[in-house]
XYZ file of C-alpha atoms in Angstrom:
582
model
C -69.771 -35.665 -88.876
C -71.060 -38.725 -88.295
C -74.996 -39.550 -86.895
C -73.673 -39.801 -84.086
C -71.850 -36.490 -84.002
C -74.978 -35.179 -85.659
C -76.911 -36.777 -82.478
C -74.845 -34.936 -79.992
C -74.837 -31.762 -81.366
C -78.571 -31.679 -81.833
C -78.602 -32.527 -77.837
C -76.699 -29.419 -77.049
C -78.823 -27.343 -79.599
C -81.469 -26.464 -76.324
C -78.849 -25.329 -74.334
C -77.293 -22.895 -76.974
C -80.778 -21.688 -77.388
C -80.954 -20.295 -73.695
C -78.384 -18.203 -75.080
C -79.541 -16.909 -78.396
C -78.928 -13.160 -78.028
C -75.210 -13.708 -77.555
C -74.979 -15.973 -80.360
C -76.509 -13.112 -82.019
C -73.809 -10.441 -80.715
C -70.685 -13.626 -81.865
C -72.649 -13.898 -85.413
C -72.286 -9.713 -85.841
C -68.788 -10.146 -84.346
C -68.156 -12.902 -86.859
C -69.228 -10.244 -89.743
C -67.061 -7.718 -88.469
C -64.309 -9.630 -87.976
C -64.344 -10.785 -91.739
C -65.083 -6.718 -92.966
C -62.663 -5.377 -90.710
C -60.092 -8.367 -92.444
C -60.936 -7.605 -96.272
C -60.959 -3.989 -95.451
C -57.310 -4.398 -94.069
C -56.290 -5.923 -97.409
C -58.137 -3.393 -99.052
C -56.072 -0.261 -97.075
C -52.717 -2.535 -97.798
C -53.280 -2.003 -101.058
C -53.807 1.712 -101.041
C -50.731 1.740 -98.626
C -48.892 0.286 -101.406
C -49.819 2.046 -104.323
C -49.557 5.406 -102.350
C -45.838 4.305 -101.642
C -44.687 3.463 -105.505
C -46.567 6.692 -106.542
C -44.676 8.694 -103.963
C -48.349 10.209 -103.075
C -47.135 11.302 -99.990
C -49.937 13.414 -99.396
C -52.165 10.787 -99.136
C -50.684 9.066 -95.424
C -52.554 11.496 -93.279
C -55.977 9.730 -94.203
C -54.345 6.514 -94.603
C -52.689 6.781 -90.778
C -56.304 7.907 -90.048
C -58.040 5.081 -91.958
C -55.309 2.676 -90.416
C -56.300 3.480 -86.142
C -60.024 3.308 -87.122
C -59.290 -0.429 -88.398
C -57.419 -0.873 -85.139
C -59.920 1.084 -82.685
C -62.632 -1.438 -84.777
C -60.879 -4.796 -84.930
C -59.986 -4.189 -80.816
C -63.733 -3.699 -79.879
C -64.829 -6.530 -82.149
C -61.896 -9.462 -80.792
C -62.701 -8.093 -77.158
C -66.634 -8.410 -77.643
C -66.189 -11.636 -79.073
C -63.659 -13.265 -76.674
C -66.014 -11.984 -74.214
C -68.978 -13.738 -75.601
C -67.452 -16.783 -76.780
C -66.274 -17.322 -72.783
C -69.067 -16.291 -71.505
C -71.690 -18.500 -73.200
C -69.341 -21.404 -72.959
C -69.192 -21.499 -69.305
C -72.917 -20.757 -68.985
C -73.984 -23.778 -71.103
C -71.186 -25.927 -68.926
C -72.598 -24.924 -65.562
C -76.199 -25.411 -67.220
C -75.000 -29.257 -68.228
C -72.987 -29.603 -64.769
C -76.397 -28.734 -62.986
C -78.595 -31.023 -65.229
C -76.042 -34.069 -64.958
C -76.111 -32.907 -61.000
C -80.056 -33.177 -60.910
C -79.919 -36.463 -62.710
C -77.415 -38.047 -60.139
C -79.006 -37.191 -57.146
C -82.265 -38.504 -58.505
C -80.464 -42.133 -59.376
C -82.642 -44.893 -57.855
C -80.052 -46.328 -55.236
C -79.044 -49.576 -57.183
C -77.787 -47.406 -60.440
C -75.640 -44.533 -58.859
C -73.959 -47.987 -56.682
C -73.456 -49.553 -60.177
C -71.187 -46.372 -61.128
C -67.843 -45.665 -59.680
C -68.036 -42.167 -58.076
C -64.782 -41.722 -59.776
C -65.956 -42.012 -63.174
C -69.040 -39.989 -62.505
C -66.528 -37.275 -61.246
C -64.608 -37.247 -64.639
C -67.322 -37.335 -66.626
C -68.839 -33.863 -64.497
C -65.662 -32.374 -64.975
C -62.896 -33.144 -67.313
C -65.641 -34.091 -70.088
C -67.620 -31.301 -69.462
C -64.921 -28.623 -69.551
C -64.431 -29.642 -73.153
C -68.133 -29.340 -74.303
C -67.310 -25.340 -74.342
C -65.300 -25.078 -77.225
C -67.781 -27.552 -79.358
C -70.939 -24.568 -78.400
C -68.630 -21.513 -79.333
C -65.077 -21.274 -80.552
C -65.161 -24.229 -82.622
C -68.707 -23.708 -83.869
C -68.228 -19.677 -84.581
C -64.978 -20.642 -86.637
C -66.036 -23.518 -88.451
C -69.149 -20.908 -89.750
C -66.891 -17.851 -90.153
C -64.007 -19.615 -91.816
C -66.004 -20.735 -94.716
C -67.608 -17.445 -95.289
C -64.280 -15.477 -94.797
C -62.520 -17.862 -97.423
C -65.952 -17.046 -99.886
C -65.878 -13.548 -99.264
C -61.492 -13.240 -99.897
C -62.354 -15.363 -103.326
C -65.051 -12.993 -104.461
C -62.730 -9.922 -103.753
C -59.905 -11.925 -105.352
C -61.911 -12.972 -108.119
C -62.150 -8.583 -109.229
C -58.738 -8.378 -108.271
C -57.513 -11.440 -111.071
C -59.587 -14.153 -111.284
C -57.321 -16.687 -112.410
C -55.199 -16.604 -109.429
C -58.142 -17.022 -107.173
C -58.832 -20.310 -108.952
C -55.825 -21.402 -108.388
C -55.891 -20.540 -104.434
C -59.535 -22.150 -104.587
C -58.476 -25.209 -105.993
C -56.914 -26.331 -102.676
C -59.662 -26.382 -100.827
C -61.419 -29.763 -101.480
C -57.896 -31.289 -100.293
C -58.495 -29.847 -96.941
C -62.185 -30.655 -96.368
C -60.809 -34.383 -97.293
C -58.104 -34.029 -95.066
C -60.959 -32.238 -92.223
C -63.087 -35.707 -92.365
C -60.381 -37.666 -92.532
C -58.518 -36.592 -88.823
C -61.284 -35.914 -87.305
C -63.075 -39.084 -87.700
C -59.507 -40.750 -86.269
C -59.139 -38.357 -83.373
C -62.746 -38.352 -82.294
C -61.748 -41.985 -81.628
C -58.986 -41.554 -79.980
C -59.696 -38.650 -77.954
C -62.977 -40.942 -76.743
C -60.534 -43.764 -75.492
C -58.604 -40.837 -73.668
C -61.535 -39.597 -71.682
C -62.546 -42.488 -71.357
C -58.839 -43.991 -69.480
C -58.969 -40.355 -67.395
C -61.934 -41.591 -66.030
C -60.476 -44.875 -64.694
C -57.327 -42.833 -63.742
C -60.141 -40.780 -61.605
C -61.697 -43.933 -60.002
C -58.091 -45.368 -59.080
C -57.531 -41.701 -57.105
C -60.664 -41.420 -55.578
C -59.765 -45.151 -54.217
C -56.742 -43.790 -53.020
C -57.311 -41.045 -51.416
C -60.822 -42.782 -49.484
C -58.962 -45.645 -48.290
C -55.405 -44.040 -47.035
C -55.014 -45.467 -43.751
C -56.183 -48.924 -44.787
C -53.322 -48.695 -47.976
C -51.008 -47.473 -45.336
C -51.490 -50.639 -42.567
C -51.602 -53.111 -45.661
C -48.476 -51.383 -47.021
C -50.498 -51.362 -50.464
C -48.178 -48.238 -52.046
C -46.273 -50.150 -54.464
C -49.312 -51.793 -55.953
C -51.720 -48.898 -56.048
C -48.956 -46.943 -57.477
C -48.252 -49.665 -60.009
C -51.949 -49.886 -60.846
C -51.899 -45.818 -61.473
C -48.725 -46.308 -63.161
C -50.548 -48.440 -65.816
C -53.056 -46.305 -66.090
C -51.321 -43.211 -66.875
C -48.919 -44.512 -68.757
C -51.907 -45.740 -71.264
C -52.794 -42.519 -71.144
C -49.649 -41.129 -72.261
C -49.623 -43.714 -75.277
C -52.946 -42.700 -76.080
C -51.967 -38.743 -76.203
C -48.943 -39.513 -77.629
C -50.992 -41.605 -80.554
C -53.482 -38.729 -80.875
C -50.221 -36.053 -81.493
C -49.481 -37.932 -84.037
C -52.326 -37.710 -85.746
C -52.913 -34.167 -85.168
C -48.947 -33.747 -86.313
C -49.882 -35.405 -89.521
C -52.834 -32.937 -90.459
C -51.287 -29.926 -89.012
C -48.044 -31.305 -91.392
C -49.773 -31.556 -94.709
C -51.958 -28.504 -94.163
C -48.858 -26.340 -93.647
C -47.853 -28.125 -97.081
C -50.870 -27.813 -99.210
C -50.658 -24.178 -97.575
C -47.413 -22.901 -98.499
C -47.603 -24.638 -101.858
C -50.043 -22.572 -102.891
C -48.600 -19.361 -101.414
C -45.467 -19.905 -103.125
C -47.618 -20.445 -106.583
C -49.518 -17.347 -105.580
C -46.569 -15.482 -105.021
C -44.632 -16.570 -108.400
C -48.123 -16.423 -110.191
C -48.452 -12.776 -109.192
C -45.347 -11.571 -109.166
C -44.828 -12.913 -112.570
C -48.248 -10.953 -113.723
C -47.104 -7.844 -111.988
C -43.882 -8.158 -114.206
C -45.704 -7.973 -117.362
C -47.944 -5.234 -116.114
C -51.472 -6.993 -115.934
C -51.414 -6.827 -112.042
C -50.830 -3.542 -109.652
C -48.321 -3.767 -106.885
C -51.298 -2.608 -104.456
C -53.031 -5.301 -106.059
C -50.253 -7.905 -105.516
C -50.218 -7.239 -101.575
C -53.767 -6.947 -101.767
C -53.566 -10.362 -103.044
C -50.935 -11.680 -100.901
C -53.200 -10.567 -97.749
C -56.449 -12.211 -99.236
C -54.843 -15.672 -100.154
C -53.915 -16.274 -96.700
C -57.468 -15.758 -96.003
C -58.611 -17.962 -98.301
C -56.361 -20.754 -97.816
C -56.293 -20.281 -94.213
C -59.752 -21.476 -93.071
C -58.955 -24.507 -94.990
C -56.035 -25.291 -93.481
C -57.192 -24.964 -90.347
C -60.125 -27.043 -90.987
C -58.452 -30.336 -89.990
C -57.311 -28.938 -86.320
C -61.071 -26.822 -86.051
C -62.865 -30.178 -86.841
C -60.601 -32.771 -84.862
C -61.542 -30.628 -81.549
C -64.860 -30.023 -82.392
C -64.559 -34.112 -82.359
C -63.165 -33.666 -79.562
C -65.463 -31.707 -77.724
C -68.328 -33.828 -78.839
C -66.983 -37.064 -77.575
C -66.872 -34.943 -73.652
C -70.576 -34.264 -74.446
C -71.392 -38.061 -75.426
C -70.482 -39.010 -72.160
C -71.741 -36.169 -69.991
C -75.083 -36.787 -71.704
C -74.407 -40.392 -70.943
C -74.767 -39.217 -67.385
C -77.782 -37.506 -67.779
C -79.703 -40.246 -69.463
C -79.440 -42.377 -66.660
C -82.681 -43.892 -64.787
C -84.066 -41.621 -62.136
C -86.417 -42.251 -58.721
C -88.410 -38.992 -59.488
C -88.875 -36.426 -62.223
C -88.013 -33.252 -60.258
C -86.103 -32.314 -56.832
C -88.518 -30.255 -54.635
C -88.469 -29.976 -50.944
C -89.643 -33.126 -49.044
C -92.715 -32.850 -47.661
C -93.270 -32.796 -43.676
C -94.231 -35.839 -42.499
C -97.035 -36.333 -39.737
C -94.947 -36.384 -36.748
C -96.837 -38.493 -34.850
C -95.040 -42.046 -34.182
C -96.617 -44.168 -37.205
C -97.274 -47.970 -38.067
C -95.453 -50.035 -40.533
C -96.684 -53.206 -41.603
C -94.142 -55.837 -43.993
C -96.498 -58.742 -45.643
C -94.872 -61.384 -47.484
C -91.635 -59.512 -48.820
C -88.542 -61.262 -50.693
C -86.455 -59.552 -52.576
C -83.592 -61.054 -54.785
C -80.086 -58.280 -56.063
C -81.125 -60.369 -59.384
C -83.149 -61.983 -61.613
C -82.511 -65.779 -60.942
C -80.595 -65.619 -58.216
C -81.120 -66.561 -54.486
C -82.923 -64.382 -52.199
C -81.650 -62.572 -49.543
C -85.060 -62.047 -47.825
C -87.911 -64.483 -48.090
C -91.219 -64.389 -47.242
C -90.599 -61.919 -44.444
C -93.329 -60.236 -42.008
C -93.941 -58.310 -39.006
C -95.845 -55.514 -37.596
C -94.183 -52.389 -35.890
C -97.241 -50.201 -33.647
C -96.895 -46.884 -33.099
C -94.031 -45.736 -30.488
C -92.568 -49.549 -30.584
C -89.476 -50.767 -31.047
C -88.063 -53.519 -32.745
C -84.680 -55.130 -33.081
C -83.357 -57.248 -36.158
C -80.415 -59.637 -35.117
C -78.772 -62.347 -36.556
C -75.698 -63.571 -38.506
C -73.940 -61.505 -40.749
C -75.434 -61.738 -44.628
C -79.032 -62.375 -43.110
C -80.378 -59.396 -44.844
C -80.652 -56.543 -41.813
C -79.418 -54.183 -43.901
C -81.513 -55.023 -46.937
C -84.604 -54.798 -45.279
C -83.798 -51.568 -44.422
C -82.786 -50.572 -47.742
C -86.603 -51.669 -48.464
C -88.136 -49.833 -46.127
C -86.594 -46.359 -47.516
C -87.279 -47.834 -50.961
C -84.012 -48.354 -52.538
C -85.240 -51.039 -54.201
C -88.871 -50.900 -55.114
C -88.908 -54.597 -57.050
C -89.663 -56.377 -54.362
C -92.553 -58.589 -53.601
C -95.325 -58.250 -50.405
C -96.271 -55.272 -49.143
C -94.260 -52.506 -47.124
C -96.999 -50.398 -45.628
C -96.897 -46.771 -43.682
C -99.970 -46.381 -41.183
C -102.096 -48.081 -44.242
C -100.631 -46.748 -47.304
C -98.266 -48.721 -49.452
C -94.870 -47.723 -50.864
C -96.282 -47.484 -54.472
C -99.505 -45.334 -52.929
C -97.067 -42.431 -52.525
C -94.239 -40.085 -53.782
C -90.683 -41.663 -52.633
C -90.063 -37.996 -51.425
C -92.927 -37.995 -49.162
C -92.095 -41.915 -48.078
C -89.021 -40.879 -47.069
C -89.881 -38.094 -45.106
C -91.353 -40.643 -42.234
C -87.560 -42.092 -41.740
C -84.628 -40.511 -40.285
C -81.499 -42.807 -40.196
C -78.806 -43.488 -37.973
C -76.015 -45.684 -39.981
C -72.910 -47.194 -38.189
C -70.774 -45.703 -40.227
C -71.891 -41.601 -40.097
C -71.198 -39.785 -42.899
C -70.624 -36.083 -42.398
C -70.940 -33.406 -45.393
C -67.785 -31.334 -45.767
C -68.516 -27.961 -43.633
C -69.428 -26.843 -40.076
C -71.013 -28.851 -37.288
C -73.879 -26.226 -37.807
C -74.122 -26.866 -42.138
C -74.548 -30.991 -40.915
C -77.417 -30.157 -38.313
C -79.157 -27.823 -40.603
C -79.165 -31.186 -42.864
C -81.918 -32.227 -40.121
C -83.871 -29.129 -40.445
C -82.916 -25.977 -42.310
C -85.096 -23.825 -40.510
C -83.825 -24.868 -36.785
C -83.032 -22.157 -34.871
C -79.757 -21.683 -32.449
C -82.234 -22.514 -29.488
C -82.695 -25.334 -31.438
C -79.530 -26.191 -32.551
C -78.203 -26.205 -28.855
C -81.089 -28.618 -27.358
C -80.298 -31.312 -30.019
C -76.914 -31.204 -29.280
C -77.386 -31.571 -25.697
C -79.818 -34.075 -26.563
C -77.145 -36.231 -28.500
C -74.293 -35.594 -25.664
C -73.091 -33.634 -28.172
C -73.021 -30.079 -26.742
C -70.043 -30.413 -24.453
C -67.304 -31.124 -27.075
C -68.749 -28.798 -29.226
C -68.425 -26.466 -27.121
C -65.198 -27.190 -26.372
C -64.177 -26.931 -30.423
C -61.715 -23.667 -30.747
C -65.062 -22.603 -33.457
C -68.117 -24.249 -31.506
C -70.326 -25.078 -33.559
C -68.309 -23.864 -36.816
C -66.127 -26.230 -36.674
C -65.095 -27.528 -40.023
C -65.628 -31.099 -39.633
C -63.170 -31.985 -42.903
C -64.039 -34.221 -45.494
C -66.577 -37.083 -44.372
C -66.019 -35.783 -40.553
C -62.429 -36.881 -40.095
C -61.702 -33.747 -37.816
C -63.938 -35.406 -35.498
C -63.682 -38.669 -33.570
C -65.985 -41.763 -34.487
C -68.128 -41.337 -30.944
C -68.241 -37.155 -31.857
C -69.611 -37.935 -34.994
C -72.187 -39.970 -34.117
C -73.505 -37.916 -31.448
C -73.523 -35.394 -34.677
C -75.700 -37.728 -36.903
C -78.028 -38.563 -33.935
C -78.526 -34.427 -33.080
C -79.169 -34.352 -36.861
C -81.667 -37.235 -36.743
C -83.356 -35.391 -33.357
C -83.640 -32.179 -35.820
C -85.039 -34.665 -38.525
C -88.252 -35.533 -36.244
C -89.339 -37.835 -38.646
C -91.646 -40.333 -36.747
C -89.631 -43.482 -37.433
C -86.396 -44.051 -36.683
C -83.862 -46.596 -38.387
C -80.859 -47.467 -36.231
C -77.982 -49.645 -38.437
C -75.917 -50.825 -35.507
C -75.181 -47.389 -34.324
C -72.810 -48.337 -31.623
C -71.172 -51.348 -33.302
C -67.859 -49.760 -34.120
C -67.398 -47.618 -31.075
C -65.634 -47.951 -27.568
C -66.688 -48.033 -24.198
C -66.909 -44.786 -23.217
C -68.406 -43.772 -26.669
C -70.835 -46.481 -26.838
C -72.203 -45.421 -23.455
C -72.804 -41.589 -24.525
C -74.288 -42.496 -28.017
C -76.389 -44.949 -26.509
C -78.026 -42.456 -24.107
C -78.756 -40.366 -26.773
C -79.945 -42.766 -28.622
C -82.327 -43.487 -25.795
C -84.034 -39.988 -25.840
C -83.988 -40.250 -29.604
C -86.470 -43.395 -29.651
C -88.624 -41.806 -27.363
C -91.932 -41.192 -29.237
C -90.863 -42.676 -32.004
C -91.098 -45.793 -33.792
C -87.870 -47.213 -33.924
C -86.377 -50.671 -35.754
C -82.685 -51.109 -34.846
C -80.192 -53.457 -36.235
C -78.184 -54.435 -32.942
C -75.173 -55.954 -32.578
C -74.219 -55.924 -29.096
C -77.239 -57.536 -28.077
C -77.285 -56.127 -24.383
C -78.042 -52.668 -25.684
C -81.579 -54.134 -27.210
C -82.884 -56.111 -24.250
C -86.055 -53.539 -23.650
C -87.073 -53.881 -27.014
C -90.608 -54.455 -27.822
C -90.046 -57.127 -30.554
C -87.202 -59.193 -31.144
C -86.733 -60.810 -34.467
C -84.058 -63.320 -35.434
C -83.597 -62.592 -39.086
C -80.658 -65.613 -40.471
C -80.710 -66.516 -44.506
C -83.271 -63.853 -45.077
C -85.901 -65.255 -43.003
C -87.316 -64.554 -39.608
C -86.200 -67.663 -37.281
C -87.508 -66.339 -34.062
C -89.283 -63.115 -32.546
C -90.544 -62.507 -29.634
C -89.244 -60.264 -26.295
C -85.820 -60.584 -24.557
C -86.929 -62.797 -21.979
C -89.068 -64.853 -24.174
C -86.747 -65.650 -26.692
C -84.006 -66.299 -23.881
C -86.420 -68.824 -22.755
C -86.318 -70.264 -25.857
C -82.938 -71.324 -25.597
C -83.274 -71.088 -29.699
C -81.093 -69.282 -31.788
C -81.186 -65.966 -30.222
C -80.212 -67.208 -27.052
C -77.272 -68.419 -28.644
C -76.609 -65.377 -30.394
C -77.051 -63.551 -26.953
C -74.783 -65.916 -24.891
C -71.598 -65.907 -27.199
C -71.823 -61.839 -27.614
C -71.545 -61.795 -23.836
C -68.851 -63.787 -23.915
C -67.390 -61.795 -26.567
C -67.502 -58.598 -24.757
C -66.540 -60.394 -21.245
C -63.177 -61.313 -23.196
C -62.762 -58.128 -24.363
């Protein structure tokens, strides 16, 4: 194996050592098996010599002998098929749950450089490989070797000079082992690794069906899937090949030497220097001896295999995180706090222009403030700031004092809840996605924030209430019913700030006019910075800022900046004309 290999494997070595008594029941297994095997050749011998003897009084131990090997060899292929399955699934849910813990502690910017779909693969087609590499692969590459040692040295008092010959074709095979497996490692790497973007080109799929249904894009996603599977195929059909190749010349080195073995012995038994009993004594041992080795290509190309699943699950887990550990989030002081932005521009990267720009303002206690302005000003960046998505920023982001770097993220966070435009749902019940708020709520609860959020009504109406599944991302449920969800989860949030990403932007009427009430009671208490884009529903907002080409134009009150007649009267005038159009 390569350093690489070597690399791998000495990763997975911790998580095999969780498990060390079973490895210790597979490694008594493993000497069973390989007595309970020479034994067999052992009582196929007597068998036979008892038969050309005519010692027919002999059979009633040897049917004896003969169910005690059974009885034995079922307990010991049960125990181990038990233990081999076992440990391999523990050590793949251990690795799913540490690759789980390192995603959902990626700082924002990495996880959005990964396609979920590859991520996906990676948890679960590479990882339900890295079983064999921990136990059936491992166990037989250790008891082969010792098996094929143990059938020489019983050969060897049986007639040494055939066992030489039987030994003699090992080195071939541990050529041929290195050889494939090197090749297939490589291939079997590309394979995973076009899965993956086979993966990513489903997920987009099946996220985006009505908008590939209206753009009629069928024939090219299915073209572009096409593509991809069928360089898949090639790449399978590449690796078969190779694994045809060893699995052909191991059957040849192996029945080359059982047909020399056979002649060989045969001819000794003819001139009387070998026993019949012997001979199928022999004839059973061989195939243990030459067996391991020609396996060894196969055993080592999917321990290869296996290995290149476990480079790229641990791939995953090497990734940068926020935080070393996920623990509860603290409770944040729910008192309505002050924030305080000094100075801050921030740039996606090095040398290139920046979205915001030397931007400032100061939100008291209970206030609220509105950020408008042209699309690509930076609203939503700032906000992704203030949660600290992207801590490489310069100025200061301050909570009642404290800066972002004075404090865990989990504890920063814990001052926000967040009401995006587009709600996002967690597959379940209405009840799992309020509990998301606050896992302790009670019903009593449960029922005032929905009434809160104009929620209760339809929920009530729901054939389950409130355990309704809402389907994957919430599609059971309307774009105004989901809302009202995310808001009832924000009210069971109580964090003390409140960040509102045009919540009503994509919404109708009637909607717009229920979220927005509960929207209302929402703010109250709280200090609230909303991203507005129907600027009538921001009019009694405390502070006003005009954010265009990431920096702050204008701020100042409704009426003042109306006044004005700057660039937020502008704004103002042609969204009223917008929705008197409409």
């Amino acid at each position: 194996m390569k350093n690489k290999g070597n690399s791998t494997f000495r990763r997975l070595l911790p998580y095999m050592g969780k498990y060390k008594w079973s490895y210790g029941g597979l490694s008594l297994t493993m000497l069973a098996d390989i007595g309970l095997n020479l034994t067999f050749a052992w009582f196929l011998a007597k068998v036979l010599d008892a038969a050309v003897s005519a010692q027919t009084d002999q059979w009633r131990e040897l049917i004896l002998i003969g169910i005690g090997i059974l009885i034995l060899m079922t307990i010991t292929y049960f125990t181990d098929s038990f233990l081999k399955h076992s440990v391999s699934a523990n050590i793949r849910n251990d690795l799913r749950q540490t690759a789980m813990s390192r995603v959902l502690r990626y700082p924002y910017a990495h996880f959005h450089s990964k396609h979920s779909g590859d991520l996906m693969s990676r948890m679960t087609n590479d990882n339900q490989t890295i079983g064999g590499a921990c136990t059936f692969y491992l166990m037989d590459l250790i008891k082969n070797p010792l098996l094929a040692f143990c059938s020489f040295i019983y050969l060897s008092i049986l007639h040494w000079q055939l066992a030489l010959i039987c030994l003699s074709m090992g080195p071939i095979m541990l050529v041929m082992g290195a050889l494939f497996g090197k090749i297939i490692r490589r291939i079997s790497l590309q394979i995973q690794s076009q899965k993956a973007e086979s993966t990513t080109i489903l997920q987009d799929i099946l996220q985006s069906f009505m908008v590939l249904k209206t753009f009629g894009l069928e024939p090219k996603l299915f073209r572009r899937y096409q593509e991809k599977s069928d360089q898949i195929v090639s790449s399978e059909v590449k690796e078969a090949k190779i694994h045809g190749m060893a699995n052909g010349l191991s059957a040849l080195v192996n029945f080359l030497t059982f047909m020399i073995a056979m002649l060989m012995s045969g001819y000794f038994v003819a001139t009387g220097s070998l026993e019949i009993g012997a001979m199928g004594a022999f004839i059973q041992l061989m195939n243990f001896l030459v067996h391991p080795f020609t396996q060894l290509p196969n055993m080592w190309a999917n321990l290869q295999q296996a290995l290149g699943g476990a480079d790229r699950v641990f791939e995953v887990i090497d990734g940068p995180t926020e935080f070393n550990d996920i623990k509860e989030a603290p409770v944040a002081d729910k008192k309505p706090s002050t924030m305080s932005v000094q100075d801050v521009s921030f740039a996606y990267e090095k040398n290139a222009a920046p979205i915001l720009e030397k931007v400032s303002f100061q939100a008291e206690a209970g206030q609220t403030i509105a950020v408008v302005g042209p699309s690509g000003g930076g609203k939503s960046t700032l906000f992704k700031l203030l949660l600290g998505f992207y801590p490489q920023f310069q100025g200061k982001i301050q909570l009642n004092g404290e800066g972002l770097e004075d404090q865990p993220l989990e504890e920063w966070r814990s001052y926000f809840s967040y009401v995006p435009q587009e709600t996002y749902l967690f597959s379940g019940s209405i009840k799992d996605n309020l509990l998301d708020g606050n896992e302790q709520a009670t019903d009593a609860e449960l029922e005032e924030a929905l009434k809160q959020a104009n929620a209760y009504e339809f929920v009530q109406a729901l054939p389950e209430g409130i355990h309704t599944n809402v389907g994957e991302k919430g599609t059971r449920l309307s774009g105004g019913q989901k809302q009202r969800i995310a808001i009832a989860r924000a009210i069971l949030r109580d964090a003390p700030i409140l960040l509102l990403d045009e919540a009503t932007a994509a919404l109708d009427n009637e909607s717009e006019v229920l979220v927005q009430q509960a929207l209302t009671r929402l703010m109250k208490q709280r200090t609230t910075l909303v991203i507005a884009h129907r600027l009538t529903t921001i009019q009694h907002a405390d502070v006003i800022l005009v954010l265009e080409s990431g920096h702050i134009v204008e701020r100042g009150t409704h009426e003042e900046l109306l006044n004005r007649n700057g660039k937020y009267a502008e704004l103002y005038n042609r969204n009223a004309e917008e929705l008197i159009s409409a």
